[in-house]
GROMACS .gro file of C-alpha atoms in nm:
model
  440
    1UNK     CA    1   7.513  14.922 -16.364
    2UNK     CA    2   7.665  14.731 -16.047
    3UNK     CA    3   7.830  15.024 -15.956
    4UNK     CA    4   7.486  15.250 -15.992
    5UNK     CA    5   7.364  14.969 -15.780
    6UNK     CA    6   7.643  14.951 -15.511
    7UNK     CA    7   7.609  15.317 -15.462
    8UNK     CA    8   7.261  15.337 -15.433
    9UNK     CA    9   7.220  15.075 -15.199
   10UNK     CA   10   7.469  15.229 -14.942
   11UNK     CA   11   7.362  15.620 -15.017
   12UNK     CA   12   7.128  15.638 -14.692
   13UNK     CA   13   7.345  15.448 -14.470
   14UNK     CA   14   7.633  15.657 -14.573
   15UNK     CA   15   7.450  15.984 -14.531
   16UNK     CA   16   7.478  15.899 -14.194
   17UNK     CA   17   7.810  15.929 -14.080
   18UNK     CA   18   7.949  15.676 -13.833
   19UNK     CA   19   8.237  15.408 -13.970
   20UNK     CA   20   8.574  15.407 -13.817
   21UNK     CA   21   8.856  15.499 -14.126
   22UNK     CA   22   9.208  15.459 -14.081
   23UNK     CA   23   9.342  15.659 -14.349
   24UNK     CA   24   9.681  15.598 -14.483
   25UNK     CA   25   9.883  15.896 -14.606
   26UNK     CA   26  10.187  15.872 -14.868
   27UNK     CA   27  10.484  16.015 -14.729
   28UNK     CA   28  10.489  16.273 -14.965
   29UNK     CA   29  10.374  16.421 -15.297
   30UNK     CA   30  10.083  16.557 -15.495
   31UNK     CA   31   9.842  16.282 -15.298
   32UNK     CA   32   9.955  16.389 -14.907
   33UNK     CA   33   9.750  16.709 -14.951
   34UNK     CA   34   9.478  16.501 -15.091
   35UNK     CA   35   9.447  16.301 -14.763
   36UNK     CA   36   9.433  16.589 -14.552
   37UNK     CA   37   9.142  16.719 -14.748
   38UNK     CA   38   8.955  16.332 -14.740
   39UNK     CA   39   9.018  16.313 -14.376
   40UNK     CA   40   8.857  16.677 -14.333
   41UNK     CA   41   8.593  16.560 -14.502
   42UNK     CA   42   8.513  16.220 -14.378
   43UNK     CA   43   8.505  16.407 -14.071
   44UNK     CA   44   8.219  16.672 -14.159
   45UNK     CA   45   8.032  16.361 -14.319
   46UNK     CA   46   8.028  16.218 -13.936
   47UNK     CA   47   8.324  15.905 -13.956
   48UNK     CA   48   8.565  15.875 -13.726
   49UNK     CA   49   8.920  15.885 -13.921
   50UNK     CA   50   9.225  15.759 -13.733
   51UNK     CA   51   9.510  15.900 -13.975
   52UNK     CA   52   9.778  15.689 -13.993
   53UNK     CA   53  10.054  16.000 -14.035
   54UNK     CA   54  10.360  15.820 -14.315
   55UNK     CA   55  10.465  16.197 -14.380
   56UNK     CA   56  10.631  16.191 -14.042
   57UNK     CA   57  10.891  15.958 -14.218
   58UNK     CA   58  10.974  16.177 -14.485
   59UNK     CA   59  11.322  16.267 -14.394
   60UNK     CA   60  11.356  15.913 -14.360
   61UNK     CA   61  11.286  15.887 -14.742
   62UNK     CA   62  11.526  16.159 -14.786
   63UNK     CA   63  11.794  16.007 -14.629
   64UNK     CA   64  11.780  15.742 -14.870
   65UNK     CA   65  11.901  15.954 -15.150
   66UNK     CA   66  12.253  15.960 -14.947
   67UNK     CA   67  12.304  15.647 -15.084
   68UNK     CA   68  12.540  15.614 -15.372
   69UNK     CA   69  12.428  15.345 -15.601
   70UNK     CA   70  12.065  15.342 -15.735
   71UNK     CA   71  12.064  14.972 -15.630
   72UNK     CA   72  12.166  15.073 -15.257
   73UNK     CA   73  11.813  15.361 -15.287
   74UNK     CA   74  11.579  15.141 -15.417
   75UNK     CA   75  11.692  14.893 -15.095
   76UNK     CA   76  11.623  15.153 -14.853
   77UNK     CA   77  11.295  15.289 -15.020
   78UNK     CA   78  11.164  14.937 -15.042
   79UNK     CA   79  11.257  14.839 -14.675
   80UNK     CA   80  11.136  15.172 -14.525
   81UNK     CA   81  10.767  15.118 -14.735
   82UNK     CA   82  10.783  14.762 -14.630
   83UNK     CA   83  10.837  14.867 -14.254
   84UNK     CA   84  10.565  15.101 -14.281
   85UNK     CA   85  10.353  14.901 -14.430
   86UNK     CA   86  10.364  14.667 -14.133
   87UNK     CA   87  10.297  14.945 -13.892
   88UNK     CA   88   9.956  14.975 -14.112
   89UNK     CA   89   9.857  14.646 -14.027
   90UNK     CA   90   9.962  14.683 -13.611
   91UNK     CA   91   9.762  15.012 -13.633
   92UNK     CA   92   9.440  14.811 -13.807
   93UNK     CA   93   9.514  14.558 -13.512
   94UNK     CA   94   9.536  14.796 -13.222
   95UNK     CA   95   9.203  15.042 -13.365
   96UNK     CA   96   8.981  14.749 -13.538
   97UNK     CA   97   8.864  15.043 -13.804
   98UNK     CA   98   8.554  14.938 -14.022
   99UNK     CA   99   8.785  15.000 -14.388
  100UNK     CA  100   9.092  15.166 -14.487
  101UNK     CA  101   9.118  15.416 -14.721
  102UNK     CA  102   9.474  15.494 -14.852
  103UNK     CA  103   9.599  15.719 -15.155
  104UNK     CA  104   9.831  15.690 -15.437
  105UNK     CA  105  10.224  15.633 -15.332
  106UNK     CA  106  10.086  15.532 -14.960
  107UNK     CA  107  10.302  15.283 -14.822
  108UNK     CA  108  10.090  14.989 -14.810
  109UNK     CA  109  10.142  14.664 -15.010
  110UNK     CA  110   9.964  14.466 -15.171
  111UNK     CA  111   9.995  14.160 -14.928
  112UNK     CA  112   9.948  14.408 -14.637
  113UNK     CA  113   9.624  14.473 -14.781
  114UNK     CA  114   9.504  14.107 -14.846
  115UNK     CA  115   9.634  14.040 -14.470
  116UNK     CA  116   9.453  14.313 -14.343
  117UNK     CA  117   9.081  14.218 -14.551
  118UNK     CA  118   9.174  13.839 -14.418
  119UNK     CA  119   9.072  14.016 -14.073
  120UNK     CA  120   8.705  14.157 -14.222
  121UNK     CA  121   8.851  14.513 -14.293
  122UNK     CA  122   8.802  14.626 -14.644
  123UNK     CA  123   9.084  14.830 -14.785
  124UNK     CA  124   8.942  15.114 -15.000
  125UNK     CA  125   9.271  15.239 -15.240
  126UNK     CA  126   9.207  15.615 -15.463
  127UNK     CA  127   9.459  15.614 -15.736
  128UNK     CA  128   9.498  15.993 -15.828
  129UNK     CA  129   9.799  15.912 -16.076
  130UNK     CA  130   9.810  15.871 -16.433
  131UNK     CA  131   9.779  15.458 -16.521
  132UNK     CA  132   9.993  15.502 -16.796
  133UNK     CA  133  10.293  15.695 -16.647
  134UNK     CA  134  10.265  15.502 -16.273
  135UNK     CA  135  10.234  15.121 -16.330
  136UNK     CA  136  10.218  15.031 -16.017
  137UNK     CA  137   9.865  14.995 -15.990
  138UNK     CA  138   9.946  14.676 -16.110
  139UNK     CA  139   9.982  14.501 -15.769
  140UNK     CA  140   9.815  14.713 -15.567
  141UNK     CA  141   9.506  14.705 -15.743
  142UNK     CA  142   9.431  14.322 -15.710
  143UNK     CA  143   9.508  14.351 -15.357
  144UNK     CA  144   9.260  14.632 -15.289
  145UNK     CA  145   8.903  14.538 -15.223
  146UNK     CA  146   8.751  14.830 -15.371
  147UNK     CA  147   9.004  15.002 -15.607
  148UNK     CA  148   8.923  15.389 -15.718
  149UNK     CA  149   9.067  15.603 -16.029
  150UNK     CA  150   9.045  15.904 -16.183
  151UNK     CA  151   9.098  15.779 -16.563
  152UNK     CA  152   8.769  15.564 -16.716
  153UNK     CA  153   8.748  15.293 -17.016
  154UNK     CA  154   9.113  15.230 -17.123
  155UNK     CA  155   9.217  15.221 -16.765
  156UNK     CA  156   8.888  14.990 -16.645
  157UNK     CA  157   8.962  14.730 -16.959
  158UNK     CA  158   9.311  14.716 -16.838
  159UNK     CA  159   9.196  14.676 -16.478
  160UNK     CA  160   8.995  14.424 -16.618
  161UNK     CA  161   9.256  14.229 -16.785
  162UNK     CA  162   9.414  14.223 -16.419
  163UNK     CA  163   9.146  14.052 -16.258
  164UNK     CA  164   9.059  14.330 -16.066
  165UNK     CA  165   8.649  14.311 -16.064
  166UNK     CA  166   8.559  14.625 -15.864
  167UNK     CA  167   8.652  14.936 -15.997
  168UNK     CA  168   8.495  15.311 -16.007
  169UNK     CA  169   8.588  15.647 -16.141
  170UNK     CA  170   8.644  15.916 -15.825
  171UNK     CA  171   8.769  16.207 -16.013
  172UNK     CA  172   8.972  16.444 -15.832
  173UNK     CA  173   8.852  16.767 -15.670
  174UNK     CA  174   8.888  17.083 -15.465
  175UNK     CA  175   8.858  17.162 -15.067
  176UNK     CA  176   8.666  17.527 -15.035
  177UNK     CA  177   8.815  17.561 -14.699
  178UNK     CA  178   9.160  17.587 -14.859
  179UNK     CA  179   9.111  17.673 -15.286
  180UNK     CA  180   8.870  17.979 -15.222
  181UNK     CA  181   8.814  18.374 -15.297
  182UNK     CA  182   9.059  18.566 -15.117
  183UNK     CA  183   9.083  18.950 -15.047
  184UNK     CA  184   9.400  19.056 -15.110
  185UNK     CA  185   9.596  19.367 -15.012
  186UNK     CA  186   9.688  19.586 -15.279
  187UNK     CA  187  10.077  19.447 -15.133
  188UNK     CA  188   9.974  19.108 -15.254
  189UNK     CA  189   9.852  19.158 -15.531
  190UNK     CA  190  10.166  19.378 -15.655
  191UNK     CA  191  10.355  19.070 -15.526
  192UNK     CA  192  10.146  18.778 -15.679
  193UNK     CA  193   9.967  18.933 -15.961
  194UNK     CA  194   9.992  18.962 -16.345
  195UNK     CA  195   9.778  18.913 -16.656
  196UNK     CA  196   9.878  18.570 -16.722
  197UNK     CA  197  10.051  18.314 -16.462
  198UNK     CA  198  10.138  17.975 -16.418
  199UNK     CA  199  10.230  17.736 -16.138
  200UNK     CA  200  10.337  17.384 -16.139
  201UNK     CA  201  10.639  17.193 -16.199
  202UNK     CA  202  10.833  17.209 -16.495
  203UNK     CA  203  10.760  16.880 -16.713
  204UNK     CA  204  10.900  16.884 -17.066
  205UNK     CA  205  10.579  16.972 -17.249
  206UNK     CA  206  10.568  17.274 -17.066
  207UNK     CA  207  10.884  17.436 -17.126
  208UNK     CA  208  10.816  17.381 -17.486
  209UNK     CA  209  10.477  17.524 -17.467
  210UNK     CA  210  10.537  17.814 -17.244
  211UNK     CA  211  10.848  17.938 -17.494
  212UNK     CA  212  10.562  18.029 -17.700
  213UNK     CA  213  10.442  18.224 -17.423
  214UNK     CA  214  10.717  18.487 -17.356
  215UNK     CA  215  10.590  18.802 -17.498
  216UNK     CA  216  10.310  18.782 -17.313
  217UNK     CA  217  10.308  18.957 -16.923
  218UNK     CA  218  10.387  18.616 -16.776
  219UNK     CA  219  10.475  18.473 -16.458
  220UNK     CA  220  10.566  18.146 -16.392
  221UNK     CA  221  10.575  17.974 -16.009
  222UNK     CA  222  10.692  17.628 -15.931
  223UNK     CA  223  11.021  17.387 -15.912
  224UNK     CA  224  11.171  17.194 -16.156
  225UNK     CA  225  11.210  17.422 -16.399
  226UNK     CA  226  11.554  17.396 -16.630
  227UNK     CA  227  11.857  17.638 -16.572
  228UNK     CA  228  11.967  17.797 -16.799
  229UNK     CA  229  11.643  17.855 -17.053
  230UNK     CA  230  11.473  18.116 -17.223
  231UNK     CA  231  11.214  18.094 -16.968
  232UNK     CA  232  11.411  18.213 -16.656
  233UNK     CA  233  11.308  18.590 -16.710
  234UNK     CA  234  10.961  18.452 -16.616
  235UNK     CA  235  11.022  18.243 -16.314
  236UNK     CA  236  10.944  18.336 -15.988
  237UNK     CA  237  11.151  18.277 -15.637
  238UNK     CA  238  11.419  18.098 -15.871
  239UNK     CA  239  11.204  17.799 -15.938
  240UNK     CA  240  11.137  17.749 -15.498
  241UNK     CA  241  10.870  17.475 -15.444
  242UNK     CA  242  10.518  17.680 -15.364
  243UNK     CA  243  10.340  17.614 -15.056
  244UNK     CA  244   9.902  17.621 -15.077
  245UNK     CA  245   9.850  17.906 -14.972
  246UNK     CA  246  10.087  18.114 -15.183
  247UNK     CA  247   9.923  17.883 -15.448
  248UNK     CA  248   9.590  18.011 -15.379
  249UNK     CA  249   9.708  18.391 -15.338
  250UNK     CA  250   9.813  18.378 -15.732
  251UNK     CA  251   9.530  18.172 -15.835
  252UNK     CA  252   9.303  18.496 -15.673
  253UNK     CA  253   9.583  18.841 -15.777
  254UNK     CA  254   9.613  18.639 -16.154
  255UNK     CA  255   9.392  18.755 -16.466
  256UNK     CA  256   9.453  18.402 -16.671
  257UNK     CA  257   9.558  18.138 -16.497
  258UNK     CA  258   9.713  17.884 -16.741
  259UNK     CA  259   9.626  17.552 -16.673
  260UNK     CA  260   9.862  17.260 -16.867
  261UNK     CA  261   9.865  16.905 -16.810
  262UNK     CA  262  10.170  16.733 -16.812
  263UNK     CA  263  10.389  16.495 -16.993
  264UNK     CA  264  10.728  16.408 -17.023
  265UNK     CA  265  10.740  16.311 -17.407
  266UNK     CA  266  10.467  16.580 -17.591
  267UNK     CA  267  10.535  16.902 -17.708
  268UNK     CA  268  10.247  17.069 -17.574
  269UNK     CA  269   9.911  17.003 -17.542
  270UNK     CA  270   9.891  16.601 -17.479
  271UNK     CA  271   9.663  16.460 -17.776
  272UNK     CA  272   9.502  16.205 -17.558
  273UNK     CA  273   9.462  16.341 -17.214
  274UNK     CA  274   9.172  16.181 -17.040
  275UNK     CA  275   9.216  16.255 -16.655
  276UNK     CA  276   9.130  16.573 -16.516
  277UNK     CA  277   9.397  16.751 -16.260
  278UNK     CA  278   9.340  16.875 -15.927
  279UNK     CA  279   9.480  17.214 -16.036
  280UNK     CA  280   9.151  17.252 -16.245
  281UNK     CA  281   8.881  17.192 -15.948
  282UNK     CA  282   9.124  17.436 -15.758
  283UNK     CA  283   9.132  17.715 -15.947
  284UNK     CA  284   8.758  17.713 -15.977
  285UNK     CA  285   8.657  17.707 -15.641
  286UNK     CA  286   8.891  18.005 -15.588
  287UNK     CA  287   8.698  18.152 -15.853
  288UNK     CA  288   8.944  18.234 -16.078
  289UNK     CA  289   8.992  18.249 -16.445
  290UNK     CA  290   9.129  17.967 -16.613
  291UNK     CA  291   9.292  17.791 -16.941
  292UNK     CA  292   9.308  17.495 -16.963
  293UNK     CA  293   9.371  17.235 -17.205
  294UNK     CA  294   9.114  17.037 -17.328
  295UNK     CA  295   9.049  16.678 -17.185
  296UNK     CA  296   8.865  16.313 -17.268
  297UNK     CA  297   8.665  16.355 -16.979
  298UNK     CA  298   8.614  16.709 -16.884
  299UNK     CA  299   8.320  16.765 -17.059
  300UNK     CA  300   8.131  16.493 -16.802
  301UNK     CA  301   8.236  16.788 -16.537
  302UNK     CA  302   8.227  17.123 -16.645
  303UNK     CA  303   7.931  17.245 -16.888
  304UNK     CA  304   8.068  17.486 -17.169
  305UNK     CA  305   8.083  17.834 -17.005
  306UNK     CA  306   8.209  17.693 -16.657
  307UNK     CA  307   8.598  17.711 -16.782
  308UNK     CA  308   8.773  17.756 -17.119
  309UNK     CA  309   8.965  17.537 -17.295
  310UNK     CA  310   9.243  17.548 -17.566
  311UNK     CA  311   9.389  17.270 -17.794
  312UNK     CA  312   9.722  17.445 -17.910
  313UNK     CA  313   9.955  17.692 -17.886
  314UNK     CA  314   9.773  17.949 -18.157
  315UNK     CA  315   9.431  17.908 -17.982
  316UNK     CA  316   9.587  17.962 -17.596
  317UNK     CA  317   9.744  18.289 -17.760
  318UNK     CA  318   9.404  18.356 -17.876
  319UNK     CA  319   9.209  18.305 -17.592
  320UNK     CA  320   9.494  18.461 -17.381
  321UNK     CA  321   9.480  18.799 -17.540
  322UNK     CA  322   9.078  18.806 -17.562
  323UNK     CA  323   8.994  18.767 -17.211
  324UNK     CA  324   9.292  18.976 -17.118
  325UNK     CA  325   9.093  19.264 -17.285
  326UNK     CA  326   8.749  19.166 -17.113
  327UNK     CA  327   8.755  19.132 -16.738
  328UNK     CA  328   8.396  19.104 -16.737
  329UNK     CA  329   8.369  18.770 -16.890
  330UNK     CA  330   8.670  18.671 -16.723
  331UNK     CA  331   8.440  18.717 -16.407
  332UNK     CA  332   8.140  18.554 -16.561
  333UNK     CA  333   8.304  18.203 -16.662
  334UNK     CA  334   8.504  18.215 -16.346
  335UNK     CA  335   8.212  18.280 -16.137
  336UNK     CA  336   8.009  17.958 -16.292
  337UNK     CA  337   8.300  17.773 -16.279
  338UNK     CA  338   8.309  17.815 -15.892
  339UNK     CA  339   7.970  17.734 -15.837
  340UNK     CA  340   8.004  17.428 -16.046
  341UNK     CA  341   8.254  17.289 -15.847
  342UNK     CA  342   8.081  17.403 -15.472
  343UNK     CA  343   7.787  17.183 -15.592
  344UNK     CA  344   7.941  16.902 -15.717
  345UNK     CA  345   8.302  16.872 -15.724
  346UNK     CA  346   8.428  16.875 -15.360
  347UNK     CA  347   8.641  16.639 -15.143
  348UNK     CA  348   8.295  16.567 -14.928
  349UNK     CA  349   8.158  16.519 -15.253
  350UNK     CA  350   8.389  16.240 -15.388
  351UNK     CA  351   8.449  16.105 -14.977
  352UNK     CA  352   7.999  16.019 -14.971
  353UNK     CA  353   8.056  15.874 -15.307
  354UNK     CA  354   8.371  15.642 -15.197
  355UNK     CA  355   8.206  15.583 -14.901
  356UNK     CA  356   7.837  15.534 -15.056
  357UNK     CA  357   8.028  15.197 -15.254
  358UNK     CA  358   8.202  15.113 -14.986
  359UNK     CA  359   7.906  15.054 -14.783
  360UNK     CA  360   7.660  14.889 -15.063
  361UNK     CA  361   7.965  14.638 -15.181
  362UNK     CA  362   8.029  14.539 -14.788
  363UNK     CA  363   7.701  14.521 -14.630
  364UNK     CA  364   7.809  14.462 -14.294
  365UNK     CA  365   7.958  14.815 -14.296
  366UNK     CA  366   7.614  14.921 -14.323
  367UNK     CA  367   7.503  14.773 -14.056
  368UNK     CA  368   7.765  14.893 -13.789
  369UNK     CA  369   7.643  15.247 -13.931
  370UNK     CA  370   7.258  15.122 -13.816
  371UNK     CA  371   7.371  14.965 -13.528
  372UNK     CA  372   7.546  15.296 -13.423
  373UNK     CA  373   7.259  15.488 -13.495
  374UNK     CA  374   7.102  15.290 -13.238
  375UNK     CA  375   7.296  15.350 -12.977
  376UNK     CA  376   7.324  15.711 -13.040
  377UNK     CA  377   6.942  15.702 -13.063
  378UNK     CA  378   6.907  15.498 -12.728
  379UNK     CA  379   7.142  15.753 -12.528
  380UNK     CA  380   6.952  16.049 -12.668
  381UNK     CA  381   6.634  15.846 -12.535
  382UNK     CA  382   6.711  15.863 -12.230
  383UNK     CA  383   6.906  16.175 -12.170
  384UNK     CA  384   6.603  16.297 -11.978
  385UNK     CA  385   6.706  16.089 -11.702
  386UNK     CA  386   7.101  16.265 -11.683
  387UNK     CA  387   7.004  16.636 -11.715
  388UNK     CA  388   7.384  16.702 -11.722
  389UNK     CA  389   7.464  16.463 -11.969
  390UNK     CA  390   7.169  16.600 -12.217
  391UNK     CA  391   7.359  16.972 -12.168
  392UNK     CA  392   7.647  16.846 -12.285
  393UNK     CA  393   7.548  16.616 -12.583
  394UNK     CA  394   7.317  16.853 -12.712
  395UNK     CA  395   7.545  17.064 -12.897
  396UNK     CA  396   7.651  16.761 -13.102
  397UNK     CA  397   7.518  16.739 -13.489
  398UNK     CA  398   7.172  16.579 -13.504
  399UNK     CA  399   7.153  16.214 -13.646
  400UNK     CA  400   7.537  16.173 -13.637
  401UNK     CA  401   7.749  15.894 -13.433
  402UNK     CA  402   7.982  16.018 -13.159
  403UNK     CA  403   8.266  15.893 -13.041
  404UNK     CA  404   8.450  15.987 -12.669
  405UNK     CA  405   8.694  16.284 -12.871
  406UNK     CA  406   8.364  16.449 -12.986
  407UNK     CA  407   8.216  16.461 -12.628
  408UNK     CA  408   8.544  16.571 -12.455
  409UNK     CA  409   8.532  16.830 -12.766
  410UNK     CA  410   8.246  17.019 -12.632
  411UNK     CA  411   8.392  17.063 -12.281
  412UNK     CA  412   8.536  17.430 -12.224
  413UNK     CA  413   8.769  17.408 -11.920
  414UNK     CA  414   8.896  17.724 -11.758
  415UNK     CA  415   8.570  17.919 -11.829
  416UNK     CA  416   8.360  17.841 -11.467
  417UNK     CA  417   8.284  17.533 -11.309
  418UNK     CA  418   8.217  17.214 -11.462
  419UNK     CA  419   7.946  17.031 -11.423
  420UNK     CA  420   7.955  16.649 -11.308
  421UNK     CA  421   7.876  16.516 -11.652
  422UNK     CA  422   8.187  16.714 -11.784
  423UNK     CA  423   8.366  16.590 -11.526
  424UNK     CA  424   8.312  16.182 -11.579
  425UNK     CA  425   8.420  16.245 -11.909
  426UNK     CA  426   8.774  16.457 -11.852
  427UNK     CA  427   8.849  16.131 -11.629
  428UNK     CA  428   8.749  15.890 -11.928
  429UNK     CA  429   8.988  16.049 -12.117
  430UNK     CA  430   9.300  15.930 -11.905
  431UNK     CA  431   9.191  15.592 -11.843
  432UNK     CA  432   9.412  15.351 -12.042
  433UNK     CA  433   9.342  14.993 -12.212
  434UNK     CA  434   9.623  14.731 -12.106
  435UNK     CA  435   9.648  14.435 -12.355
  436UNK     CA  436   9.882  14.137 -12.261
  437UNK     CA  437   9.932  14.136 -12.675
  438UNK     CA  438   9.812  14.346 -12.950
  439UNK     CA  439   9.458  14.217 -13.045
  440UNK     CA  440   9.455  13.950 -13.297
   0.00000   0.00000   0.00000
């Protein structure tokens, strides 16, 4: 019920648009993608986002597997995160954002984050991991002022247990700009298509399951997949990593796509899955077909028709060679599976909701969101007074906060002369701020 509360309380002010984010990306993984879709759309919902870029350090992190000894890795991981993490808290310094938001395996610890709230910025942390396979949730979700999962009553009670007092479910999602319906060249198709597919890494459960796959039309696309196996006939590229868009190419050219959650200890289907992947929000905003196994909490998401689900091996073969044999329905439950997730399932979607708690837990986020409002209000007052400057600002979105970058983002240069207004603003853009120290 506080949560119900929290959210409701900073809906309106949210709807509005106008906080300064500095988002913190992991350097790499399932998550980085993630935060390039939350930073898209904290964007369309009208925040500023400063992204604070860790992926640029990756080959760093590589590196680090050079070293010989497992002792001599871990030592370089931890000092590389723990530099990093210090270049979160210079960045907070130098931008004075209203919260951070950072994602699962982003290199910010936990006394980094109390340092950083110590200042009056509230550090916002989405866990898209499995609690039970990840434990390090342990320290960083004390430290987090608002902490966000995608797992519910086991994980909350253990949260609980930690201390940590403000907690709410944010199940992952899908971005429409990037998981979508795509026309594909009969080329493509050829190349990326067949009856049933699969893509994603090759966890144990998996290669058992999929073994009872193989006579079955079947492709299979990902890394990590063992050499030699009885599944090698079926994978694609030689087990190669495969980027989005490829991704989204055999989500579209596919007939069933198999959808499998994995483990590293079950056989197949796990018998307690709760969370729901990414892969399954994905595949239905591209509107295609799916299988996948049944979960705790997918039923709070999809409504029966949206998707279908299977609980073993006999009733995936089942399912698999019925809708092979009727395209139509194939289309139907596809069909209301994307519309499901278009109207309720979308990283603008789950970004309103974090950022809906955010600003009814910390009111004085809502009030820099009124405050701006103002101002935008009182320019927009009195625009009638700078003809130029009410050309330019009009093609703005309505009832949203701008900053300089969305002004200078109107101007066309090249393309005629440009009016004073215009000008001003070009020359804002190379003035610079001299500090005699980085603000405390």
């Amino acid at each position: 019920m506080a949560t119900l509360a929290q959210y409701a309380d900073g809906y309106d002010p949210a709807a509005r648009g106008g906080l300064k984010i500095l988002l913190v990306n992991p350097i790499y993984g399932g998550s980085l993608p993630a935060a390039h879709h939350a930073a898209r759309a904290l964007r369309a919902l009208g925040h500023q986002v400063i992204p604070f870029e860790s992926e640029r350090l990756a080959a760093a992190m590589d590196f680090g597997k050079e070293f010989i000894f497992n002792q001599s890795r871990r030592a370089f991981h931890a000092g590389l995160t723990s530099l990093l993490s210090q270049a979160v808290e210079l960045r907070a310094r130098e931008t004075r954002p209203d919260m951070i938001l950072a994602l699962a395996q982003a290199p910010l610890l936990p006394e980094t984050m109390k340092r950083i709230e110590a200042r009056g910025i509230p550090t916002a942390f989405w866990f898209v991991e499995d609690y039970r396979v990840l434990p390090y949730w342990r320290d960083s979700a004390p430290a987090a002022s608002y902490f966000f999962g995608i797992q519910t009553d086991n994980f909350a009670a253990e949260l609980a247990r930690a201390g940590v007092t403000r907690y709410a479910y944010l199940p992952t999602c899908a971005e429409p700009s990037v998981h979508r319906p795509m026309e594909l060249t009969p080329a493509e198709r050829e190349e990326f298509g067949s009856p049933l597919s699969f893509v994603g890494a090759g966890y144990y459960n998996r290669q058992i399951f999929f073994k009872g796959l193989t006579d079955f039309p079947f492709r299979i696309w990902g890394s990590d997949w063992p050499f030699p196996s009885p599944l090698v006939p079926f994978i694609q590229r030689g087990g190669a990593r495969i980027d989005t868009e490829t991704t989204v190419k055999i989500f579209n050219a596919s007939a069933v796509n198999l959808n499998l959650h994995s483990s590293t200890t079950c056989d197949g289907v796990v018998p307690d899955g709760d969370f729901v992947n990414p892969r399954t929000f994905e595949l239905a905003a591209c509107g295609a077909f799916q299988l996948v196994d049944r979960r705790a909490l997918l039923p709070e998401l999809f409504d029966e028709g949206e998707l279908e689900t299977f609980g073993c091996l006999d009733e995936a073969r089942e399912k698999i060679s019925r809708f092979l044999a009727d395209p139509e329905e194939r289309r139907q439950v596809a069909g209301r599976g994307m519309a499901r997730v278009l109207a309720e399932h979308t990283y603008e979607h789950r970004m309103a909701e974090l950022v809906a708690l955010m600003t009814g837990t910390f009111p004085h986020l809502a009030e820099r969101i009124r405050q701006r409002a103002d101002q935008r209000d009182e320019i927009m007052a009195d625009l009638d007074r700078h003809p130029g400057l009410a050309g330019l600002l009009a093609t703005l979105p309505d009832q949203r906060w701008f900053t300089l970058n969305d002004v200078l983002g109107t101007i066309v240069t090249g393309q005629g002369k440009l009016s004073r207004a215009e000008k001003l603003f070009l020359m804002l853009q190379n003035v610079e701020v001299l500090w005699e120290k980085i603000p405390e």
